[in-house]
Short mmCIF file of C-alpha atoms in Angstrom, two decimals:
data_model
loop_
_atom_site.label_atom_id
_atom_site.label_comp_id
_atom_site.label_asym_id
_atom_site.label_seq_id
_atom_site.Cartn_x
_atom_site.Cartn_y
_atom_site.Cartn_z
CA MET A 17 25.49 -2.26 20.13
CA LYS A 18 23.91 1.18 20.21
CA ILE A 19 20.46 2.34 19.13
CA LEU A 20 18.74 5.70 18.91
CA CYS A 21 15.41 5.70 20.71
CA GLU A 22 13.05 7.55 23.01
CA VAL A 23 13.17 6.44 26.66
CA GLN A 24 11.15 7.25 29.75
CA VAL A 25 12.61 6.17 33.12
CA VAL A 26 10.16 5.14 35.87
CA ASN A 27 11.12 4.17 39.42
CA ARG A 28 9.06 1.13 40.44
CA THR A 29 9.35 1.83 44.18
CA THR A 30 8.09 5.41 44.18
CA GLN A 31 6.34 5.30 40.80
CA ALA A 32 8.13 8.57 40.15
CA LYS A 33 9.05 9.37 36.57
CA ARG A 34 12.67 10.43 36.46
CA THR A 35 11.95 11.80 33.01
CA PRO A 36 8.44 13.34 32.78
CA ARG A 37 8.14 12.31 29.14
CA PRO A 38 10.07 10.16 26.66
CA VAL A 39 13.32 11.86 25.62
CA LYS A 40 15.63 11.17 22.72
CA SER A 41 18.33 8.86 24.00
CA THR A 42 21.07 6.43 23.07
CA LEU A 43 20.88 2.95 24.55
CA ALA A 44 24.12 0.92 24.48
CA ILE A 45 25.00 -2.60 25.58
CA GLY A 46 28.39 -4.25 25.82
CA TYR A 47 31.04 -5.73 28.09
CA LYS A 48 33.10 -3.81 30.63
CA GLN A 49 36.58 -5.24 31.22
CA SER A 50 37.59 -5.36 34.89
CA ALA A 51 41.15 -4.98 36.18
CA ARG A 52 43.44 -8.03 36.13
CA ASP A 53 43.53 -10.11 39.31
CA ALA A 54 46.61 -11.71 40.92
CA ASN A 55 46.51 -14.51 38.33
CA GLY A 56 46.38 -12.05 35.43
CA ASN A 57 42.76 -12.88 34.52
CA THR A 58 40.11 -10.31 33.65
CA LYS A 59 36.39 -10.52 34.22
CA LYS A 60 33.82 -9.25 31.74
CA GLU A 61 30.80 -7.48 33.12
CA LEU A 62 27.76 -7.00 30.84
CA GLU A 63 26.39 -3.49 31.17
CA MET A 64 23.75 -1.26 29.62
CA VAL A 65 24.19 2.50 29.41
CA LEU A 66 21.48 5.11 28.82
CA PHE A 67 22.62 8.44 27.37
CA SER A 68 20.34 11.47 26.95
CA GLY A 69 20.63 15.21 26.46
CA GLN A 70 20.24 15.73 30.21
CA ASN A 71 22.63 12.90 31.14
CA LYS A 72 25.53 12.95 28.70
CA THR A 73 27.78 10.77 30.90
CA GLY A 74 25.15 8.06 30.92
CA SER A 75 23.31 5.99 33.53
CA ARG A 76 24.84 2.54 33.87
CA TYR A 77 22.92 -0.66 34.62
CA LYS A 78 24.40 -4.09 35.28
CA VAL A 79 22.70 -6.81 33.26
CA ARG A 80 23.82 -10.17 34.69
CA ASP A 81 21.41 -11.25 37.47
CA ASN A 82 19.95 -7.74 37.54
CA ILE A 83 17.04 -7.96 35.09
CA HIS A 84 13.62 -7.75 36.74
CA ALA A 85 11.54 -8.21 33.57
CA VAL A 86 11.57 -7.59 29.83
CA HIS A 87 8.17 -6.83 28.24
CA THR A 88 8.09 -7.31 24.48
CA LYS A 89 4.35 -7.63 23.74
CA PHE A 90 4.37 -4.50 21.55
CA VAL A 91 7.82 -4.91 20.02
CA LEU A 92 6.32 -4.95 16.50
CA ASP A 93 5.05 -1.44 17.24
CA GLY A 94 8.55 -0.40 18.32
CA LYS A 95 7.82 -0.48 22.06
CA ALA A 96 9.42 -2.48 24.88
CA THR A 97 10.12 -2.21 28.61
CA ILE A 98 13.27 -3.35 30.41
CA GLY A 99 13.14 -3.45 34.20
CA PHE A 100 16.19 -3.64 36.49
CA LEU A 101 16.45 -4.87 40.09
CA GLN A 102 19.06 -2.30 41.13
CA PRO A 103 18.21 0.47 40.77
CA PRO A 104 14.48 -0.51 40.71
CA GLU A 105 13.79 1.32 37.47
CA ASN A 106 11.92 0.54 34.25
CA LEU A 107 13.09 1.82 30.89
CA LEU A 108 10.10 2.46 28.63
CA ILE A 109 11.63 2.30 25.16
CA LYS A 110 10.21 3.51 21.87
CA CYS A 111 12.31 2.80 18.80
CA ASP A 112 12.34 1.57 15.21
CA PRO A 113 10.91 -2.00 15.43
CA ILE A 114 13.76 -3.61 13.50
CA GLN A 115 16.48 -1.93 15.57
CA LEU A 116 14.60 -2.68 18.78
CA LYS A 117 14.26 -6.38 17.94
CA GLY A 118 17.99 -6.52 17.20
CA PHE A 119 18.82 -4.86 20.50
CA LEU A 120 16.59 -7.22 22.50
CA GLN A 121 18.09 -10.22 20.71
CA THR A 122 21.56 -8.97 21.63
CA LEU A 123 20.43 -8.55 25.24
CA LYS A 124 19.13 -12.12 25.28
CA LEU A 125 22.41 -13.51 23.94
CA GLY A 126 24.36 -11.55 26.56
CA MET A 127 22.16 -12.83 29.40
CA GLU A 128 22.73 -16.40 28.18
CA GLY A 129 26.49 -15.81 28.17
CA LYS A 130 26.81 -16.27 24.43
CA GLU A 131 29.18 -14.33 22.20
CA ALA A 132 27.76 -11.95 19.64
CA ILE A 133 29.26 -9.42 17.26
CA ASN A 134 26.97 -6.72 18.67
CA LEU A 135 28.42 -7.28 22.16
CA ARG A 136 31.99 -6.41 21.18
CA LEU A 137 31.40 -2.77 22.09
CA ASN A 138 33.70 -1.56 24.91
CA ILE A 139 30.95 -0.22 27.13
CA ALA A 140 33.44 1.71 29.30
CA ALA A 141 34.31 3.94 26.35
CA ALA A 142 30.82 4.10 24.85
CA THR A 143 29.40 7.51 23.97
CA ALA A 144 26.04 8.76 22.77
CA ILE A 145 25.21 8.63 19.07
CA PRO A 146 25.61 12.18 17.71
CA GLN A 147 22.49 13.88 16.34
CA LYS A 148 23.89 13.93 12.81
CA ALA A 149 24.00 10.13 12.91
CA GLN A 150 20.26 9.78 13.35
CA PRO A 151 18.59 7.05 11.27
CA GLN A 152 18.29 7.88 7.59
CA MET A 153 14.65 8.29 6.58
CA ARG A 154 14.99 9.32 2.93
CA MET A 155 17.20 8.23 0.04
CA VAL A 156 17.36 9.35 -3.60
CA VAL A 157 19.25 7.38 -6.27
CA SER A 158 19.25 9.31 -9.53
CA LYS A 159 21.80 7.23 -11.45
CA ARG A 160 23.17 3.71 -11.41
CA SER A 161 26.50 4.68 -9.85
CA GLU A 162 24.68 5.96 -6.74
CA TYR A 163 23.02 2.59 -6.05
CA PRO A 164 24.13 1.56 -2.52
CA ILE A 165 26.53 -1.40 -2.59
CA LYS A 166 26.07 -2.19 1.11
CA GLY A 167 22.29 -2.19 0.90
CA PHE A 168 19.56 0.19 2.01
CA PRO A 169 19.19 1.54 5.56
CA ARG A 170 16.45 -0.35 7.37
CA THR A 171 14.98 2.92 8.65
CA LEU A 172 14.07 4.34 5.23
CA LYS A 173 10.57 5.76 4.88
CA SER A 174 11.02 7.25 1.42
CA LEU A 175 13.05 5.70 -1.41
CA THR A 176 13.50 7.10 -4.92
CA ILE A 177 15.40 5.22 -7.65
CA ASN A 178 14.97 7.05 -10.96
CA ASN A 179 16.58 6.52 -14.36
CA SER A 180 18.94 3.80 -13.12
CA GLN A 181 18.23 1.21 -15.85
CA LEU A 182 16.81 -1.23 -13.29
CA VAL A 183 15.40 -4.38 -14.88
CA LYS A 184 14.53 -6.00 -11.56
CA LEU A 185 13.42 -4.61 -8.21
CA SER A 186 15.60 -6.21 -5.55
CA PHE A 187 14.03 -8.30 -2.80
CA GLU A 188 15.86 -6.12 -0.27
CA VAL A 189 13.56 -3.19 -1.13
CA CYS A 190 10.57 -5.39 -0.28
CA THR A 191 11.96 -5.96 3.24
CA LEU A 192 12.08 -2.25 4.17
CA ARG A 193 9.17 -2.43 6.60
CA ASN A 194 9.21 1.29 7.42
CA LEU A 195 8.87 2.31 3.78
CA THR A 196 5.79 4.38 2.94
CA LYS A 197 6.84 6.07 -0.31
CA LEU A 198 8.55 4.28 -3.22
CA ASP A 199 9.41 5.85 -6.57
CA VAL A 200 11.11 3.67 -9.20
CA SER A 201 10.01 5.62 -12.26
CA GLY A 202 12.08 5.77 -15.43
CA ASN A 203 13.57 2.27 -15.32
CA LYS A 204 13.06 -0.96 -17.31
CA LEU A 205 11.02 -3.03 -14.87
CA THR A 206 8.83 -5.72 -16.44
CA LYS A 207 7.77 -7.37 -13.18
CA ILE A 208 7.33 -6.42 -9.53
CA PRO A 209 8.11 -8.98 -6.76
CA PRO A 210 4.98 -10.31 -5.00
CA GLU A 211 6.62 -9.42 -1.66
CA LEU A 212 6.04 -5.72 -2.38
CA GLY A 213 2.38 -6.36 -1.58
CA GLY A 214 3.44 -6.91 2.04
CA LEU A 215 4.54 -3.28 2.48
CA ALA A 216 2.15 -0.65 3.83
CA LEU A 217 3.01 1.92 1.15
CA THR A 218 0.96 5.09 0.81
CA SER A 219 2.58 6.30 -2.43
CA LEU A 220 3.95 4.17 -5.28
CA HIS A 221 5.35 5.56 -8.54
CA LEU A 222 6.09 3.04 -11.31
CA GLY A 223 5.79 5.33 -14.32
CA SER A 224 7.90 4.90 -17.48
CA ASN A 225 8.68 1.20 -17.05
CA CYS A 226 7.67 -1.91 -19.03
CA LEU A 227 5.07 -3.58 -16.79
CA GLY A 228 2.70 -4.05 -19.73
CA GLU A 229 4.98 -6.66 -21.30
CA LEU A 230 4.12 -9.40 -18.78
CA ASN A 231 0.95 -7.99 -17.18
CA ASP A 232 1.89 -9.71 -13.93
CA TRP A 233 -0.13 -8.13 -11.12
CA CYS A 234 0.34 -10.70 -8.33
CA TRP A 235 1.94 -8.04 -6.16
CA LEU A 236 -1.34 -6.07 -6.18
CA ARG A 237 -2.99 -8.89 -4.22
CA GLY A 238 -0.97 -8.10 -1.08
CA THR A 239 -3.30 -7.27 1.80
CA LYS A 240 -1.15 -4.56 3.39
CA LEU A 241 -0.60 -2.69 0.13
CA SER A 242 -4.27 -2.83 -0.87
CA GLN A 243 -5.30 -1.41 2.51
CA SER A 244 -2.78 1.44 2.64
CA LEU A 245 -2.01 2.70 -0.89
CA GLY A 246 -3.39 6.15 -1.64
CA GLU A 247 -1.40 7.19 -4.72
CA LEU A 248 -0.37 5.00 -7.67
CA ASP A 249 1.39 5.98 -10.90
CA LEU A 250 1.42 3.40 -13.73
CA SER A 251 1.81 5.85 -16.59
CA SER A 252 3.84 4.99 -19.71
CA ASN A 253 4.01 1.24 -19.10
CA GLY A 254 2.44 -0.06 -22.30
CA LEU A 255 -0.62 -1.39 -20.45
CA THR A 256 -3.23 -2.94 -22.73
CA GLN A 257 -5.67 -3.80 -19.94
CA PHE A 258 -6.66 -2.36 -16.59
CA PRO A 259 -4.97 -4.34 -13.74
CA ALA A 260 -7.88 -6.38 -12.35
CA PRO A 261 -6.75 -6.52 -8.65
CA LEU A 262 -6.55 -2.72 -8.59
CA VAL A 263 -10.31 -2.31 -8.09
CA LYS A 264 -9.91 -3.67 -4.54
CA PHE A 265 -7.72 -0.70 -3.50
CA GLU A 266 -10.58 1.08 -1.77
CA ARG A 267 -8.30 3.72 -0.18
CA LEU A 268 -6.80 4.80 -3.50
CA VAL A 269 -7.13 8.56 -3.94
CA SER A 270 -5.01 9.23 -7.05
CA LEU A 271 -4.49 6.91 -10.04
CA ASN A 272 -2.32 7.81 -13.04
CA LEU A 273 -2.69 5.63 -16.16
CA ASN A 274 -1.60 8.23 -18.72
CA HIS A 275 0.20 7.24 -21.94
CA ASN A 276 -0.77 3.58 -22.09
CA LEU A 277 -2.77 1.45 -24.56
CA LEU A 278 -6.01 0.95 -22.61
CA ILE A 279 -9.12 0.39 -24.73
CA ARG A 280 -11.67 0.43 -21.90
CA LEU A 281 -12.03 0.73 -18.14
CA PRO A 282 -13.82 -1.97 -16.09
CA PHE A 283 -17.28 -1.56 -14.58
CA ALA A 284 -15.73 -2.65 -11.28
CA ILE A 285 -14.01 0.74 -11.07
CA ARG A 286 -17.11 1.85 -9.16
CA ARG A 287 -15.57 0.11 -6.14
CA LEU A 288 -12.90 2.83 -5.87
CA GLN A 289 -15.11 5.19 -3.85
CA ALA A 290 -12.14 7.07 -2.35
CA LEU A 291 -10.76 7.95 -5.81
CA ARG A 292 -10.49 11.70 -6.40
CA LYS A 293 -8.02 11.97 -9.29
CA LEU A 294 -8.11 9.68 -12.34
CA HIS A 295 -5.67 10.33 -15.18
CA VAL A 296 -6.14 8.25 -18.36
CA CYS A 297 -5.07 10.69 -21.06
CA SER A 298 -3.31 9.54 -24.25
CA ASN A 299 -4.68 5.99 -24.25
CA LYS A 300 -6.95 4.25 -26.78
CA LEU A 301 -10.23 4.45 -24.89
CA GLU A 302 -13.23 3.97 -27.17
CA SER A 303 -15.81 4.60 -24.42
CA LEU A 304 -16.24 4.84 -20.67
CA PRO A 305 -18.18 2.48 -18.38
CA ALA A 306 -21.45 3.88 -17.08
CA ALA A 307 -20.07 3.09 -13.60
CA ILE A 308 -17.85 6.18 -13.90
CA GLY A 309 -20.91 8.14 -12.78
CA ASP A 310 -20.86 6.35 -9.40
CA LEU A 311 -17.52 7.92 -8.48
CA HIS A 312 -17.03 11.32 -6.81
CA ILE A 313 -13.97 12.55 -8.70
CA ASP A 314 -12.34 15.96 -8.41
CA LEU A 315 -10.38 15.55 -11.65
CA LEU A 316 -11.00 13.17 -14.57
CA ASP A 317 -8.49 13.53 -17.42
CA VAL A 318 -9.39 11.58 -20.60
CA TRP A 319 -7.68 13.89 -23.11
CA GLY A 320 -6.16 12.37 -26.24
CA ASN A 321 -8.20 9.16 -26.49
CA CYS A 322 -9.98 7.53 -29.43
CA PHE A 323 -13.61 7.81 -28.35
CA LYS A 324 -15.86 6.31 -31.01
CA ALA A 325 -19.25 7.44 -32.24
CA PHE A 326 -22.65 6.18 -31.12
CA ASN A 327 -23.11 2.42 -31.66
CA ALA A 328 -25.85 2.10 -34.30
CA ASP A 329 -25.86 -1.71 -33.99
CA ALA A 330 -26.96 -1.57 -30.34
CA ALA A 331 -30.69 -1.65 -31.32
CA GLN A 332 -30.32 -5.05 -32.96
CA GLN A 333 -28.28 -6.28 -30.02
CA LEU A 334 -31.02 -5.19 -27.60
CA ASN A 335 -33.62 -7.04 -29.70
CA ARG A 336 -31.53 -10.21 -29.50
CA GLN A 337 -31.45 -9.84 -25.72
CA SER A 338 -35.26 -9.61 -25.70
CA ALA A 339 -35.48 -12.84 -27.69
CA ALA A 340 -33.37 -14.57 -25.03
CA ALA A 341 -35.42 -13.17 -22.14
CA ASN A 342 -36.81 -16.57 -21.16
CA THR A 343 -33.40 -17.79 -20.02
CA PRO A 344 -33.70 -18.41 -16.24
CA GLN A 345 -31.46 -16.30 -14.04
CA PRO A 346 -28.97 -18.14 -11.80
CA LEU A 347 -29.79 -18.31 -8.08
CA TRP A 348 -26.52 -16.70 -7.01
CA LEU A 349 -27.34 -13.62 -9.13
CA LYS A 350 -30.75 -13.31 -7.46
CA ALA A 351 -29.09 -13.64 -4.05
CA ALA A 352 -26.52 -10.96 -4.91
CA ARG A 353 -29.27 -8.62 -6.09
CA ALA A 354 -31.22 -9.13 -2.89
CA VAL A 355 -28.18 -8.32 -0.74
CA ALA A 356 -27.41 -5.23 -2.83
CA ASN A 357 -31.00 -3.96 -3.00
CA TYR A 358 -31.62 -4.27 0.74
CA LYS A 359 -28.08 -3.10 1.61
CA LEU A 360 -27.52 -6.06 3.88
CA PRO A 361 -24.25 -6.19 5.87
CA LEU A 362 -21.51 -8.46 4.60
CA PRO A 363 -19.69 -9.81 7.69
CA ALA A 364 -16.50 -11.70 6.87
CA GLY A 365 -16.97 -15.45 6.75
CA SER A 366 -20.75 -15.42 6.57
CA VAL A 367 -20.97 -14.62 2.85
CA PRO A 368 -18.87 -16.38 0.17
CA ALA A 369 -16.02 -14.19 -1.07
CA VAL A 370 -17.10 -14.62 -4.69
CA LEU A 371 -20.54 -13.22 -3.83
CA ILE A 372 -18.98 -10.22 -2.08
CA GLU A 373 -16.86 -9.52 -5.15
CA LEU A 374 -19.92 -9.80 -7.38
CA ILE A 375 -21.87 -7.31 -5.25
CA CYS A 376 -18.98 -4.84 -5.11
CA GLU A 377 -17.69 -5.14 -8.68
CA ALA A 378 -20.43 -6.33 -11.04
CA PRO A 379 -21.96 -3.68 -13.34
CA LYS A 380 -25.25 -2.03 -12.51
CA CYS A 381 -28.08 -1.49 -14.93
CA PRO A 382 -29.09 2.18 -15.42
CA CYS A 383 -32.24 1.24 -13.47
CA GLY A 384 -30.02 0.46 -10.46
CA GLN A 385 -30.32 -3.32 -10.60
CA LEU A 386 -27.17 -5.44 -10.18
CA CYS A 387 -26.18 -7.22 -13.42
CA TYR A 388 -23.73 -9.81 -14.55
CA ALA A 389 -22.53 -10.00 -18.16
CA LEU A 390 -22.62 -13.73 -18.87
CA ARG A 391 -22.11 -13.24 -22.59
CA LYS A 392 -20.38 -10.76 -24.82
CA GLU A 393 -23.79 -9.75 -26.19
CA ASP A 394 -24.86 -8.57 -22.73
CA LEU A 395 -22.57 -5.55 -23.00
CA LEU A 396 -24.07 -2.63 -24.92
CA GLN A 397 -21.21 -0.45 -26.06
CA ARG A 398 -21.49 3.29 -26.62
CA VAL A 399 -25.26 3.62 -26.25
CA VAL A 400 -25.67 6.38 -23.62
CA GLN A 401 -23.87 9.52 -22.60
CA PRO A 402 -22.12 9.09 -19.23
CA LYS A 403 -23.30 11.04 -16.21
CA PHE A 404 -20.60 13.43 -15.07
CA THR A 405 -22.69 15.00 -12.29
CA ASN A 406 -20.28 13.79 -9.57
CA ILE A 407 -17.15 14.90 -11.44
CA LYS A 408 -15.93 18.40 -10.61
CA ASN A 409 -13.36 18.83 -13.40
CA LEU A 410 -13.36 16.96 -16.72
CA THR A 411 -10.56 17.27 -19.26
CA TYR A 412 -11.24 15.86 -22.73
CA SER A 413 -10.98 16.73 -26.40
CA ARG A 414 -14.21 18.31 -27.62
CA GLU A 415 -13.61 16.83 -31.07
CA HIS A 416 -15.08 13.53 -29.80
CA GLN A 417 -18.38 12.96 -28.04
CA ILE A 418 -17.98 10.51 -25.15
CA TYR A 419 -20.38 7.57 -24.93
CA ALA A 420 -20.70 5.00 -22.17
CA ASP A 421 -21.11 1.22 -22.10
CA VAL A 422 -23.99 -0.28 -20.13
CA VAL A 423 -25.28 -3.70 -19.12
CA ILE A 424 -29.06 -4.15 -19.06
CA CYS A 425 -30.55 -6.32 -16.31
CA GLY A 426 -33.43 -7.52 -18.48
CA PRO A 427 -35.61 -6.62 -21.45
CA GLY A 428 -38.46 -5.56 -19.20
CA CYS A 429 -36.58 -3.04 -17.06
CA SER A 430 -37.15 0.71 -17.36
CA ALA A 431 -33.70 1.30 -18.85
CA SER A 432 -34.33 -1.22 -21.62
CA VAL A 433 -37.69 0.39 -22.47
CA GLN A 434 -36.09 3.86 -22.60
CA LEU A 435 -33.29 2.65 -24.86
CA LYS A 436 -35.75 1.00 -27.25
CA ALA A 437 -37.75 4.21 -27.42
CA LEU A 438 -34.58 6.19 -28.09
CA PHE A 439 -33.51 3.83 -30.87
CA SER A 440 -36.92 3.97 -32.51
CA LEU A 441 -36.77 7.78 -32.57
CA MET A 442 -33.26 7.79 -34.00
CA PHE A 443 -33.89 5.30 -36.78
CA THR A 444 -37.38 6.30 -37.94
#
């Protein structure tokens, strides 16, 4: 077995570094066949060879009864150390984690005297891996005939599969642990495997698929994906509702929802504080949530939507809320408001998760008070003009005036009084 890696050689006796810094190397392991003895038998000797640009013939190390220590504490980070008795040297290895784990497993089998396919290499004739055979980092599949029959290289960091008529994303793609960029636009995907949420992707393009047919967003609940994703494209998927788990992607910088069937955006979108580009053109938006004003967006594109006129029925709806003002507020809502108002820390485990979600995602009254829409009547649609003070560039059709939805915390708050005064001026 051979792997490409970076290796630094350190002599344990003198603490001298034979290589002052890690150098690109090839590390090989296999059996060396000895000459036949008088009885015609041969003896196999397990050896490891280190090739580098400075040492093209390779430094050879016996393995059997010659291993001082193997340190694998950071193997998941692609780091390991193999120490030999003779010569007293340590090999500080840095490599792709999957390849490194395979190499160490092969070493273990060899030390135990077990047979393994990876040990069939004739170490006497082993040579360094040529530079052109370095691990493949990027792959583009632009048609179905180019889809790899033997599977994807484990070292891929960028994978593009466009216009290949895929109806299902293979589980193998979800096991590519080095993958950071995935583009499967222009296919026929209706569902994404939940295992994709276990990848630390930074860019994910799913445009021009059919994810709106099932609206299955389990894969968005993956912890690694939610903590790493910075760019997401869900355009042209027939979405009728905003994917609820998406508001937890607090590192999301760019979100493309163009050419879908969205009627409204959630108030919880205010949680996406890292968002800088929001594309929702050519949908069926009737209004925007007032929470859009809490975001600091460089580009907001809402062109080609169906924004409706001012809601003249909102005055009667506000009066009905005043009539129900005597309804006692739940204790958990008062607790959430107290935490939000005083900006108390939310250490994990000390506050119920549902309360944390309420504080981070529930709508806020224009007066700044945390709200919770218990009934449909609590939502006042299209009653104020949204504040675009934190939005640098806004793209919309000037044929339609944009109005925002709000939730009022109570009939006695300043926002409620201002709205009543506005309604009285408009309808007198």
